[in-house]
Amino acid sequence: MSRWLPRIYLMLVYALLYVPILVLIIYSFNDSRTGYRWGGWSLRWYQALFDNHAMVQAMWNSLWLALAAATVSTVIGGLTALALHRYQFRGKQALRGMLFVVMMSPEIVLAISLLAMFLVVGLQLGFVSLLLAHVTFCLPFVVITVMARLSGLDERLLEAARDLGAGEFTTVRTILVPVMMPALLAGWLLAFTLSLDDVVVSTFVSGPSYEILPLRIYSMVRVGLKPEVNALGSLLLVFSLAMLVLSQFILMRNKR
Amino acid sequence: MDERQPFRSAVLLLVWSWLLLLVLLPNLLVIAASFATRDPQDFLSLPVTLESYQRLINPLYLGVFTHSLYMAAMTTLLCLLIGYPFAWALSRVDKRWQTLLMILLIVPFWTNSLVRTYAIKLLLASNGLINNLLQSVGLIDAPITMLYTEGAVIAGLVYLLLPFMILPLYTVFEDLRDDLLQASHDLGAGRMATFVRVVIPLTLPGVIAGVLLVLLPAMGMFYVADVLGGAKNLLVGNVIKNQFLDARDWPFGAAASVLLTVAMAVLILAYGLSRRRIGQETVE
């Protein structure tokens, strides 16, 4: 009895976490227009989604933004992790502190500070402001993913490289980057997903010239229930799940 | 290592300039803006004043803030009540299953929280799934109003934030050694005494970290209140958003944001203290 009680409790909470997601996915195939009564299986809402020109445009915009944000934050995040792991420099603690604050801050605080910055320097709100903002909130997550990998590095490899006369850049390119690669890929996938899903920061720093998917969904779900949102939401959920599975696969396969 | 390595310098320059321009400077700007005078045309204007902070405690907003704080506190409490036993049970599960269960737990972190908020709306709506089920079973005659209530906002926030409470709790329960519980038992403590005097103090850092990760987002996630709460159940995030984007009252929005940051600093400090206390006690 006392062995089963915790297990039943675990299953119950997992069910609570997953039932809404399953309901959404099942309802996305519902043929009924009203959205809540079951009218048989259908793909009509997926069809409606791809027939909607503005929606498809927003999807492309979001994908481009996520690709760019993930790539830039992986490069900068990877280099930051490298610097924190390998170099001694003044203000190292402050740098760690800033990354920690970005990670812990409520998104809305980050969003406001970035908008204030863009207003002061007079940056037009659009793709560039979104990119700068997304890279900034993705950065700490890439850094901790890569740092975790570097902490398991065999230092003798680096000594050997130095003894063989390798310069700093050669050492990084031939030893550190290959070691970091699985974590860089996992970090890239995480950043891509975070960028694709962000609502709070994007609400503040986007402009009318560049409409992205989460904000389009936001304007749709504020009033009532819309069957197209079921389809779009299901697509996004399945896509994110695929990214998560892929990243876990990469990290686990390269564990040792 | 050579101090003047060009590669090393380039890396440090890039990293520092990004963080200074997009983290430190923006935050300083917000602090400055919170002391500025309201001016819908310009972002900042003089003279320096405390007016925005005074308006925060103006009855009009104070009501919204206390209501928001109440909803966030209820969310945090519920997450703690559900998450604490959950994390304990999870840490005692067979190791073979733990990886899978952990992945199932971080799924919410990877998936779109706006879409999941909408999924809750699908369940709670007056023509939604729960009402339909209850009506077809015959438990109720007319749909119960669940959407656009305080309860709906709290339910949505708990649903979104529960994993963020569980993860730090799970970490501390993983470190909780069985021999400490055994020792407490051998020294004559009952179950209750062991729980209060051993388990709670040792898991306190996890509790504080969980509160930090739940309480502040629960005040900021304006879209949850928008989708599930209707016009009456606003969060601090909604006020900040309205002041910044619609009313263009930047000093006021900035002051509210500074307040959230101060709350965060206090919680981080509490977390540090609780960890240090445990560190000392185990060393002695």
CSV table of N, CA and C in Angstrom, one decimal, chain A residues 6 9-10 13-14 16-18 20-21 23-24 27 36-37 76 79-80 82-83 87-91 95 98 100 102 104-106 108-109 112-120 132 135-136 139 141 168-169 172 189-190 193 197 199-200 203-204 214 217-218 221-222 224-226 229-230 233 236-237 240-241 243-244 247-248 252, chain B residues 1 5 7-8 11-12 14-16 18-27 29-30 43 81-83 85-86 89-90 93 99 101-107 109-112 114-116 118-123 125 127 129 132 148 159 162-163 212-213 216 220 222-223 226-227 237 240-241 244-245 250 253 257 260-261 264 268:
chain,number,residue,atom,x,y,z
A,6,PRO,N,2.6,6.6,-3.4
A,6,PRO,CA,3.4,7.7,-4.1
A,6,PRO,C,3.3,7.5,-5.6
A,9,TYR,N,0.1,8.9,-6.9
A,9,TYR,CA,0.2,10.3,-6.8
A,9,TYR,C,1.0,10.9,-8.0
A,10,LEU,N,2.1,10.3,-8.3
A,10,LEU,CA,2.9,10.7,-9.4
A,10,LEU,C,2.1,10.7,-10.7
A,13,VAL,N,-0.5,13.5,-11.0
A,13,VAL,CA,0.0,14.8,-11.4
A,13,VAL,C,0.5,14.8,-12.8
A,14,TYR,N,1.1,13.7,-13.3
A,14,TYR,CA,1.5,13.7,-14.7
A,14,TYR,C,0.3,13.8,-15.6
A,16,LEU,N,-2.5,15.3,-14.9
A,16,LEU,CA,-3.0,16.7,-14.9
A,16,LEU,C,-2.2,17.5,-15.9
A,17,LEU,N,-0.8,17.2,-15.9
A,17,LEU,CA,0.0,18.0,-16.8
A,17,LEU,C,-0.2,17.7,-18.3
A,18,TYR,N,-0.6,16.5,-18.6
A,18,TYR,CA,-0.7,16.1,-20.0
A,18,TYR,C,-2.1,16.1,-20.6
A,20,PRO,N,-4.6,18.3,-20.6
A,20,PRO,CA,-4.9,19.5,-21.5
A,20,PRO,C,-4.3,19.4,-22.9
A,21,ILE,N,-3.0,19.0,-22.9
A,21,ILE,CA,-2.3,18.9,-24.2
A,21,ILE,C,-3.0,17.9,-25.1
A,23,VAL,N,-6.1,16.8,-25.0
A,23,VAL,CA,-7.4,17.3,-25.4
A,23,VAL,C,-7.2,18.3,-26.5
A,24,LEU,N,-6.3,19.2,-26.4
A,24,LEU,CA,-6.1,20.2,-27.5
A,24,LEU,C,-5.8,19.5,-28.8
A,27,TYR,N,-8.8,17.7,-30.2
A,27,TYR,CA,-9.8,18.6,-30.7
A,27,TYR,C,-9.4,19.3,-32.0
A,36,TYR,N,-16.5,22.6,-29.7
A,36,TYR,CA,-16.5,21.8,-28.4
A,36,TYR,C,-17.4,20.5,-28.6
A,37,ARG,N,-18.4,20.5,-29.5
A,37,ARG,CA,-19.1,19.2,-29.7
A,37,ARG,C,-18.3,18.4,-30.7
A,76,ILE,N,27.6,33.1,-29.5
A,76,ILE,CA,28.0,33.9,-28.3
A,76,ILE,C,28.0,33.1,-27.0
A,79,LEU,N,31.0,30.8,-26.8
A,79,LEU,CA,32.2,31.6,-26.5
A,79,LEU,C,32.2,32.0,-25.1
A,80,THR,N,31.0,32.4,-24.6
A,80,THR,CA,31.0,32.8,-23.2
A,80,THR,C,31.3,31.7,-22.2
A,82,LEU,N,33.1,29.1,-22.9
A,82,LEU,CA,34.5,28.9,-23.1
A,82,LEU,C,35.3,29.9,-22.2
A,83,ALA,N,35.0,31.1,-22.3
A,83,ALA,CA,35.7,32.2,-21.5
A,83,ALA,C,35.6,31.9,-20.0
A,87,TYR,N,39.3,31.0,-19.1
A,87,TYR,CA,40.1,32.2,-18.9
A,87,TYR,C,39.9,32.7,-17.5
A,88,GLN,N,41.0,33.3,-16.9
A,88,GLN,CA,40.8,34.1,-15.7
A,88,GLN,C,40.8,35.6,-16.1
A,89,PHE,N,39.8,36.3,-15.8
A,89,PHE,CA,39.8,37.7,-16.1
A,89,PHE,C,39.1,38.5,-15.1
A,90,ARG,N,39.3,39.8,-15.1
A,90,ARG,CA,38.7,40.7,-14.1
A,90,ARG,C,37.2,40.7,-14.4
A,91,GLY,N,36.4,40.7,-13.4
A,91,GLY,CA,34.9,40.8,-13.6
A,91,GLY,C,34.2,39.5,-14.0
A,95,LEU,N,30.2,38.8,-14.6
A,95,LEU,CA,29.7,38.3,-15.8
A,95,LEU,C,28.7,37.1,-15.5
A,98,MET,N,25.5,38.5,-14.1
A,98,MET,CA,24.6,39.1,-15.1
A,98,MET,C,23.8,38.0,-15.8
A,100,PHE,N,23.1,35.1,-14.6
A,100,PHE,CA,22.2,34.5,-13.6
A,100,PHE,C,20.9,35.4,-13.5
A,102,VAL,N,19.7,37.5,-15.8
A,102,VAL,CA,18.9,37.3,-17.0
A,102,VAL,C,18.0,36.1,-16.9
A,104,MET,N,17.0,34.5,-14.1
A,104,MET,CA,16.1,34.5,-13.1
A,104,MET,C,15.0,35.6,-13.2
A,105,SER,N,15.3,36.7,-13.9
A,105,SER,CA,14.4,37.8,-14.0
A,105,SER,C,13.1,37.3,-14.6
A,106,PRO,N,11.9,37.8,-14.1
A,106,PRO,CA,10.7,37.6,-14.8
A,106,PRO,C,10.8,38.2,-16.2
A,108,ILE,N,9.0,39.8,-18.0
A,108,ILE,CA,8.4,41.1,-18.3
A,108,ILE,C,9.5,42.2,-17.9
A,109,VAL,N,10.3,41.9,-16.9
A,109,VAL,CA,11.3,42.9,-16.5
A,109,VAL,C,12.3,43.0,-17.6
A,112,ILE,N,10.9,45.0,-20.6
A,112,ILE,CA,10.8,46.4,-20.4
A,112,ILE,C,12.2,47.0,-20.6
A,113,SER,N,13.2,46.4,-20.0
A,113,SER,CA,14.5,47.0,-20.1
A,113,SER,C,15.0,47.0,-21.5
A,114,LEU,N,14.7,46.0,-22.3
A,114,LEU,CA,15.2,46.0,-23.7
A,114,LEU,C,14.4,47.0,-24.5
A,115,LEU,N,13.1,47.1,-24.2
A,115,LEU,CA,12.3,48.2,-25.0
A,115,LEU,C,12.9,49.6,-24.7
A,116,ALA,N,13.2,49.8,-23.4
A,116,ALA,CA,13.7,51.1,-23.0
A,116,ALA,C,15.0,51.4,-23.7
A,117,MET,N,15.9,50.4,-23.8
A,117,MET,CA,17.1,50.5,-24.5
A,117,MET,C,16.9,50.9,-26.0
A,118,PHE,N,16.0,50.1,-26.7
A,118,PHE,CA,15.7,50.4,-28.1
A,118,PHE,C,15.1,51.8,-28.3
A,119,LEU,N,14.3,52.2,-27.4
A,119,LEU,CA,13.7,53.5,-27.5
A,119,LEU,C,14.8,54.6,-27.5
A,120,VAL,N,15.7,54.4,-26.5
A,120,VAL,CA,16.7,55.5,-26.3
A,120,VAL,C,17.7,55.5,-27.5
A,132,LEU,N,17.9,40.8,-31.3
A,132,LEU,CA,18.7,41.2,-30.1
A,132,LEU,C,18.1,40.7,-28.8
A,135,VAL,N,18.1,36.7,-28.6
A,135,VAL,CA,19.5,36.2,-28.3
A,135,VAL,C,19.8,36.4,-26.8
A,136,THR,N,19.4,37.6,-26.3
A,136,THR,CA,19.7,37.9,-24.9
A,136,THR,C,19.0,37.0,-23.9
A,139,LEU,N,20.7,33.3,-24.2
A,139,LEU,CA,22.1,33.2,-23.9
A,139,LEU,C,22.4,32.4,-22.7
A,141,PHE,N,20.9,30.1,-21.1
A,141,PHE,CA,20.5,28.7,-21.3
A,141,PHE,C,21.6,28.0,-22.1
A,168,GLU,N,46.4,29.3,-29.1
A,168,GLU,CA,45.0,29.3,-28.5
A,168,GLU,C,43.9,29.0,-29.5
A,169,PHE,N,44.0,29.6,-30.6
A,169,PHE,CA,42.9,29.4,-31.6
A,169,PHE,C,42.9,28.0,-32.1
A,172,VAL,N,41.4,25.7,-29.4
A,172,VAL,CA,39.9,25.8,-29.4
A,172,VAL,C,39.3,25.1,-30.5
A,189,LEU,N,19.1,23.9,-30.1
A,189,LEU,CA,17.7,23.4,-30.2
A,189,LEU,C,16.9,24.1,-29.1
A,190,LEU,N,17.5,24.2,-27.9
A,190,LEU,CA,16.7,24.9,-26.8
A,190,LEU,C,16.5,26.3,-27.2
A,193,THR,N,13.7,26.7,-29.8
A,193,THR,CA,12.4,26.5,-29.2
A,193,THR,C,12.0,27.7,-28.3
A,197,ASP,N,8.7,30.1,-29.1
A,197,ASP,CA,7.5,30.1,-28.2
A,197,ASP,C,7.3,31.4,-27.4
A,199,VAL,N,6.3,34.8,-25.9
A,199,VAL,CA,5.2,35.8,-26.1
A,199,VAL,C,5.6,37.1,-25.4
A,200,VAL,N,6.0,37.0,-24.1
A,200,VAL,CA,6.1,38.2,-23.3
A,200,VAL,C,7.1,39.2,-23.9
A,203,THR,N,6.1,40.7,-27.3
A,203,THR,CA,5.0,41.7,-27.2
A,203,THR,C,5.5,43.1,-27.1
A,204,PHE,N,6.6,43.2,-26.4
A,204,PHE,CA,7.2,44.6,-26.2
A,204,PHE,C,8.1,45.0,-27.3
A,214,PRO,N,3.7,33.7,-32.4
A,214,PRO,CA,3.1,33.7,-31.0
A,214,PRO,C,2.2,34.9,-30.8
A,217,ILE,N,-1.1,34.3,-32.5
A,217,ILE,CA,-1.9,33.4,-31.7
A,217,ILE,C,-2.5,34.2,-30.5
A,218,TYR,N,-1.7,35.0,-29.9
A,218,TYR,CA,-2.1,35.8,-28.7
A,218,TYR,C,-3.3,36.6,-29.1
A,221,VAL,N,-6.4,34.2,-29.3
A,221,VAL,CA,-7.0,33.5,-28.2
A,221,VAL,C,-7.5,34.4,-27.1
A,222,ARG,N,-7.3,35.7,-27.2
A,222,ARG,CA,-7.8,36.6,-26.2
A,222,ARG,C,-9.3,36.5,-26.1
A,224,GLY,N,-12.6,34.2,-27.0
A,224,GLY,CA,-13.3,33.0,-27.4
A,224,GLY,C,-12.3,31.8,-27.8
A,225,LEU,N,-13.0,30.8,-28.3
A,225,LEU,CA,-12.2,29.6,-28.7
A,225,LEU,C,-12.2,29.6,-30.2
A,226,LYS,N,-11.1,29.3,-30.8
A,226,LYS,CA,-11.0,29.3,-32.3
A,226,LYS,C,-10.4,28.0,-32.7
A,229,VAL,N,-6.8,27.7,-33.9
A,229,VAL,CA,-5.8,27.7,-32.9
A,229,VAL,C,-5.5,26.3,-32.3
A,230,ASN,N,-6.5,25.5,-32.3
A,230,ASN,CA,-6.3,24.1,-31.9
A,230,ASN,C,-5.2,23.4,-32.8
A,233,GLY,N,-1.8,25.3,-32.4
A,233,GLY,CA,-1.2,25.0,-31.2
A,233,GLY,C,-0.7,23.5,-31.2
A,236,LEU,N,2.6,23.4,-33.0
A,236,LEU,CA,3.7,23.9,-32.3
A,236,LEU,C,4.1,23.0,-31.2
A,237,LEU,N,3.1,22.4,-30.5
A,237,LEU,CA,3.5,21.5,-29.4
A,237,LEU,C,4.3,20.3,-29.9
A,240,SER,N,7.8,21.3,-30.8
A,240,SER,CA,8.7,21.5,-29.7
A,240,SER,C,9.1,20.1,-29.0
A,241,LEU,N,8.1,19.2,-29.0
A,241,LEU,CA,8.4,17.9,-28.4
A,241,LEU,C,9.5,17.2,-29.2
A,243,MET,N,11.8,18.6,-30.9
A,243,MET,CA,13.1,19.3,-30.6
A,243,MET,C,13.7,18.8,-29.3
A,244,LEU,N,12.8,18.6,-28.3
A,244,LEU,CA,13.2,18.1,-27.0
A,244,LEU,C,13.8,16.7,-27.1
A,247,SER,N,17.2,16.8,-28.7
A,247,SER,CA,18.3,17.3,-27.9
A,247,SER,C,18.7,16.3,-26.8
A,248,GLN,N,17.7,15.6,-26.2
A,248,GLN,CA,18.0,14.6,-25.2
A,248,GLN,C,18.8,13.5,-25.9
A,252,MET,N,22.5,12.4,-24.7
A,252,MET,CA,22.8,11.1,-24.0
A,252,MET,C,23.7,10.3,-24.8
B,1,MET,N,49.7,31.2,-19.8
B,1,MET,CA,49.0,31.7,-21.1
B,1,MET,C,49.3,33.2,-21.3
B,5,GLN,N,46.8,37.3,-26.0
B,5,GLN,CA,46.2,36.4,-27.0
B,5,GLN,C,45.1,37.1,-27.8
B,7,PHE,N,42.8,35.9,-29.8
B,7,PHE,CA,41.6,35.2,-29.8
B,7,PHE,C,40.8,35.4,-28.4
B,8,ARG,N,41.6,35.3,-27.3
B,8,ARG,CA,41.0,35.5,-26.0
B,8,ARG,C,40.4,36.9,-25.9
B,11,VAL,N,37.2,37.2,-27.8
B,11,VAL,CA,36.0,36.6,-27.2
B,11,VAL,C,35.5,37.4,-26.0
B,12,LEU,N,36.5,37.9,-25.2
B,12,LEU,CA,36.0,38.6,-24.0
B,12,LEU,C,35.4,39.9,-24.4
B,14,LEU,N,33.6,40.5,-27.2
B,14,LEU,CA,32.3,40.2,-27.7
B,14,LEU,C,31.3,40.0,-26.6
B,15,VAL,N,31.7,39.1,-25.7
B,15,VAL,CA,30.8,38.7,-24.6
B,15,VAL,C,30.5,39.9,-23.7
B,16,TRP,N,31.5,40.7,-23.3
B,16,TRP,CA,31.3,41.8,-22.5
B,16,TRP,C,30.4,42.9,-23.1
B,18,TRP,N,28.2,42.5,-25.4
B,18,TRP,CA,26.8,42.1,-25.5
B,18,TRP,C,26.1,42.3,-24.1
B,19,LEU,N,26.7,41.8,-23.1
B,19,LEU,CA,26.0,41.9,-21.8
B,19,LEU,C,25.9,43.3,-21.3
B,20,LEU,N,26.9,44.1,-21.6
B,20,LEU,CA,26.8,45.5,-21.1
B,20,LEU,C,25.7,46.3,-21.8
B,21,LEU,N,25.7,46.1,-23.2
B,21,LEU,CA,24.7,46.8,-24.0
B,21,LEU,C,23.3,46.3,-23.9
B,22,LEU,N,23.1,45.0,-23.6
B,22,LEU,CA,21.8,44.5,-23.7
B,22,LEU,C,21.3,44.0,-22.3
B,23,VAL,N,22.1,44.0,-21.3
B,23,VAL,CA,21.6,43.6,-20.0
B,23,VAL,C,21.9,44.8,-19.0
B,24,LEU,N,23.1,45.2,-18.8
B,24,LEU,CA,23.4,46.2,-17.7
B,24,LEU,C,22.8,47.5,-18.0
B,25,LEU,N,23.1,48.0,-19.2
B,25,LEU,CA,22.6,49.4,-19.6
B,25,LEU,C,21.1,49.4,-19.6
B,26,PRO,N,20.4,48.5,-20.3
B,26,PRO,CA,18.9,48.5,-20.2
B,26,PRO,C,18.4,48.6,-18.8
B,27,ASN,N,19.0,47.8,-17.9
B,27,ASN,CA,18.4,47.8,-16.6
B,27,ASN,C,18.7,49.1,-15.8
B,29,LEU,N,18.8,51.9,-17.3
B,29,LEU,CA,17.8,52.8,-18.0
B,29,LEU,C,16.4,52.7,-17.3
B,30,VAL,N,16.0,51.5,-17.0
B,30,VAL,CA,14.7,51.3,-16.4
B,30,VAL,C,14.7,51.9,-15.0
B,43,PHE,N,10.6,59.4,-24.0
B,43,PHE,CA,10.7,58.3,-23.1
B,43,PHE,C,11.1,58.7,-21.7
B,81,LEU,N,2.2,22.8,-2.3
B,81,LEU,CA,1.5,21.7,-1.7
B,81,LEU,C,1.5,20.5,-2.7
B,82,ILE,N,1.3,20.8,-4.0
B,82,ILE,CA,1.3,19.6,-4.9
B,82,ILE,C,2.7,19.2,-5.2
B,83,GLY,N,3.6,20.1,-5.3
B,83,GLY,CA,5.0,19.8,-5.8
B,83,GLY,C,5.9,19.1,-4.7
B,85,PRO,N,5.3,16.9,-2.1
B,85,PRO,CA,5.2,15.4,-2.0
B,85,PRO,C,5.5,14.8,-3.4
B,86,PHE,N,5.2,15.5,-4.5
B,86,PHE,CA,5.6,15.0,-5.8
B,86,PHE,C,7.1,14.8,-5.9
B,89,ALA,N,8.3,11.9,-3.8
B,89,ALA,CA,8.0,10.6,-4.4
B,89,ALA,C,8.9,10.3,-5.6
B,90,LEU,N,9.1,11.4,-6.4
B,90,LEU,CA,9.9,11.3,-7.7
B,90,LEU,C,11.3,10.9,-7.3
B,93,VAL,N,11.8,7.1,-6.8
B,93,VAL,CA,11.4,6.2,-7.9
B,93,VAL,C,12.7,5.5,-8.3
B,99,THR,N,15.0,9.0,-15.5
B,99,THR,CA,15.3,9.8,-16.7
B,99,THR,C,14.1,10.2,-17.5
B,101,LEU,N,11.0,10.1,-16.5
B,101,LEU,CA,10.0,11.0,-15.7
B,101,LEU,C,10.5,12.4,-15.7
B,102,MET,N,11.9,12.6,-15.6
B,102,MET,CA,12.4,13.9,-15.6
B,102,MET,C,12.2,14.6,-17.0
B,103,ILE,N,12.3,13.9,-18.1
B,103,ILE,CA,12.1,14.4,-19.4
B,103,ILE,C,10.6,14.8,-19.5
B,104,LEU,N,9.7,14.0,-19.0
B,104,LEU,CA,8.3,14.3,-19.0
B,104,LEU,C,8.0,15.6,-18.2
B,105,LEU,N,8.8,15.8,-17.2
B,105,LEU,CA,8.6,17.0,-16.4
B,105,LEU,C,9.2,18.3,-17.1
B,106,ILE,N,10.2,18.2,-17.9
B,106,ILE,CA,10.8,19.4,-18.5
B,106,ILE,C,10.1,19.7,-19.8
B,107,VAL,N,9.2,18.8,-20.3
B,107,VAL,CA,8.4,19.1,-21.5
B,107,VAL,C,7.8,20.5,-21.5
B,109,PHE,N,8.7,23.1,-20.2
B,109,PHE,CA,9.7,24.2,-20.4
B,109,PHE,C,9.9,24.4,-21.8
B,110,TRP,N,9.7,23.4,-22.6
B,110,TRP,CA,10.0,23.4,-24.1
B,110,TRP,C,8.8,23.8,-24.9
B,111,THR,N,7.7,23.7,-24.3
B,111,THR,CA,6.5,23.9,-25.2
B,111,THR,C,5.9,25.3,-24.9
B,112,ASN,N,5.1,25.7,-25.9
B,112,ASN,CA,4.5,27.0,-25.9
B,112,ASN,C,3.5,27.2,-24.7
B,114,LEU,N,1.7,29.8,-24.0
B,114,LEU,CA,0.4,30.4,-24.5
B,114,LEU,C,-0.5,29.4,-25.0
B,115,VAL,N,0.0,28.5,-25.8
B,115,VAL,CA,-0.9,27.4,-26.3
B,115,VAL,C,-1.4,26.5,-25.2
B,116,ARG,N,-0.6,26.3,-24.2
B,116,ARG,CA,-1.1,25.5,-23.1
B,116,ARG,C,-2.1,26.2,-22.2
B,118,TYR,N,-4.2,28.3,-23.6
B,118,TYR,CA,-5.4,28.1,-24.4
B,118,TYR,C,-6.0,26.8,-24.2
B,119,ALA,N,-5.2,25.7,-24.0
B,119,ALA,CA,-5.7,24.4,-23.8
B,119,ALA,C,-6.6,24.4,-22.5
B,120,ILE,N,-6.1,25.1,-21.5
B,120,ILE,CA,-6.9,25.2,-20.2
B,120,ILE,C,-8.2,25.9,-20.5
B,121,LYS,N,-8.2,26.9,-21.3
B,121,LYS,CA,-9.4,27.6,-21.7
B,121,LYS,C,-10.4,26.6,-22.3
B,122,LEU,N,-9.9,25.8,-23.2
B,122,LEU,CA,-10.7,24.8,-23.9
B,122,LEU,C,-11.4,23.9,-22.9
B,123,LEU,N,-10.7,23.6,-21.7
B,123,LEU,CA,-11.3,22.7,-20.7
B,123,LEU,C,-12.4,23.5,-19.9
B,125,ALA,N,-14.1,26.5,-20.4
B,125,ALA,CA,-15.1,27.3,-21.0
B,125,ALA,C,-16.5,26.8,-20.7
B,127,ASN,N,-18.9,26.3,-22.6
B,127,ASN,CA,-19.2,25.2,-23.6
B,127,ASN,C,-18.1,24.3,-23.7
B,129,LEU,N,-15.0,21.3,-22.3
B,129,LEU,CA,-15.0,19.9,-22.1
B,129,LEU,C,-15.6,19.5,-20.7
B,132,ASN,N,-19.3,20.1,-20.4
B,132,ASN,CA,-20.0,19.1,-21.3
B,132,ASN,C,-20.0,17.7,-20.6
B,148,TYR,N,-12.9,33.1,-16.8
B,148,TYR,CA,-12.9,34.5,-16.4
B,148,TYR,C,-13.2,34.7,-15.0
B,159,TYR,N,-0.9,25.3,-13.5
B,159,TYR,CA,-0.6,24.4,-14.5
B,159,TYR,C,0.7,24.7,-15.2
B,162,LEU,N,3.9,24.7,-12.2
B,162,LEU,CA,4.2,23.6,-11.3
B,162,LEU,C,5.6,23.0,-11.5
B,163,PRO,N,6.0,22.7,-12.8
B,163,PRO,CA,7.3,22.1,-13.0
B,163,PRO,C,8.5,22.9,-12.4
B,212,LEU,N,10.9,31.3,-5.7
B,212,LEU,CA,11.5,32.3,-6.6
B,212,LEU,C,11.1,32.1,-8.0
B,213,LEU,N,11.1,30.8,-8.5
B,213,LEU,CA,10.8,30.5,-9.8
B,213,LEU,C,9.3,30.5,-10.2
B,216,LEU,N,7.4,35.1,-8.9
B,216,LEU,CA,7.6,36.3,-9.7
B,216,LEU,C,7.0,36.1,-11.1
B,220,GLY,N,4.0,38.2,-13.4
B,220,GLY,CA,4.3,38.8,-14.7
B,220,GLY,C,3.6,38.3,-15.9
B,222,PHE,N,1.3,38.1,-18.1
B,222,PHE,CA,0.0,38.9,-18.4
B,222,PHE,C,-0.9,38.1,-19.3
B,223,TYR,N,-0.4,37.3,-20.2
B,223,TYR,CA,-1.3,36.6,-21.1
B,223,TYR,C,-2.2,35.6,-20.4
B,226,ASP,N,-5.1,37.6,-19.3
B,226,ASP,CA,-5.8,38.0,-20.5
B,226,ASP,C,-6.7,36.9,-21.1
B,227,VAL,N,-6.1,35.7,-21.1
B,227,VAL,CA,-6.9,34.6,-21.7
B,227,VAL,C,-7.9,33.9,-20.8
B,237,GLY,N,1.8,42.2,-14.2
B,237,GLY,CA,2.3,42.2,-15.6
B,237,GLY,C,1.3,42.9,-16.5
B,240,ILE,N,1.8,46.7,-15.9
B,240,ILE,CA,3.1,47.1,-16.5
B,240,ILE,C,2.9,47.2,-18.0
B,241,LYS,N,2.3,46.2,-18.6
B,241,LYS,CA,2.1,46.2,-20.0
B,241,LYS,C,1.2,47.4,-20.5
B,244,PHE,N,3.1,50.7,-20.1
B,244,PHE,CA,4.2,50.9,-21.1
B,244,PHE,C,3.7,51.0,-22.5
B,245,LEU,N,2.8,50.1,-22.9
B,245,LEU,CA,2.5,50.0,-24.3
B,245,LEU,C,1.2,50.8,-24.7
B,250,TRP,N,5.8,55.6,-19.1
B,250,TRP,CA,7.0,54.8,-18.9
B,250,TRP,C,7.5,54.8,-17.5
B,253,GLY,N,5.4,52.3,-15.4
B,253,GLY,CA,5.7,50.9,-15.8
B,253,GLY,C,7.1,50.5,-15.3
B,257,SER,N,8.2,47.7,-12.5
B,257,SER,CA,9.2,46.7,-12.9
B,257,SER,C,10.4,46.6,-11.9
B,260,LEU,N,9.4,44.6,-8.9
B,260,LEU,CA,9.5,43.1,-9.2
B,260,LEU,C,11.0,42.7,-9.0
B,261,THR,N,11.9,43.6,-9.6
B,261,THR,CA,13.3,43.2,-9.5
B,261,THR,C,13.8,43.2,-8.0
B,264,MET,N,12.8,40.1,-6.5
B,264,MET,CA,13.6,39.0,-6.9
B,264,MET,C,14.9,39.0,-6.1
B,268,ILE,N,16.4,35.9,-3.9
B,268,ILE,CA,17.7,35.3,-4.2
B,268,ILE,C,18.6,35.4,-2.9
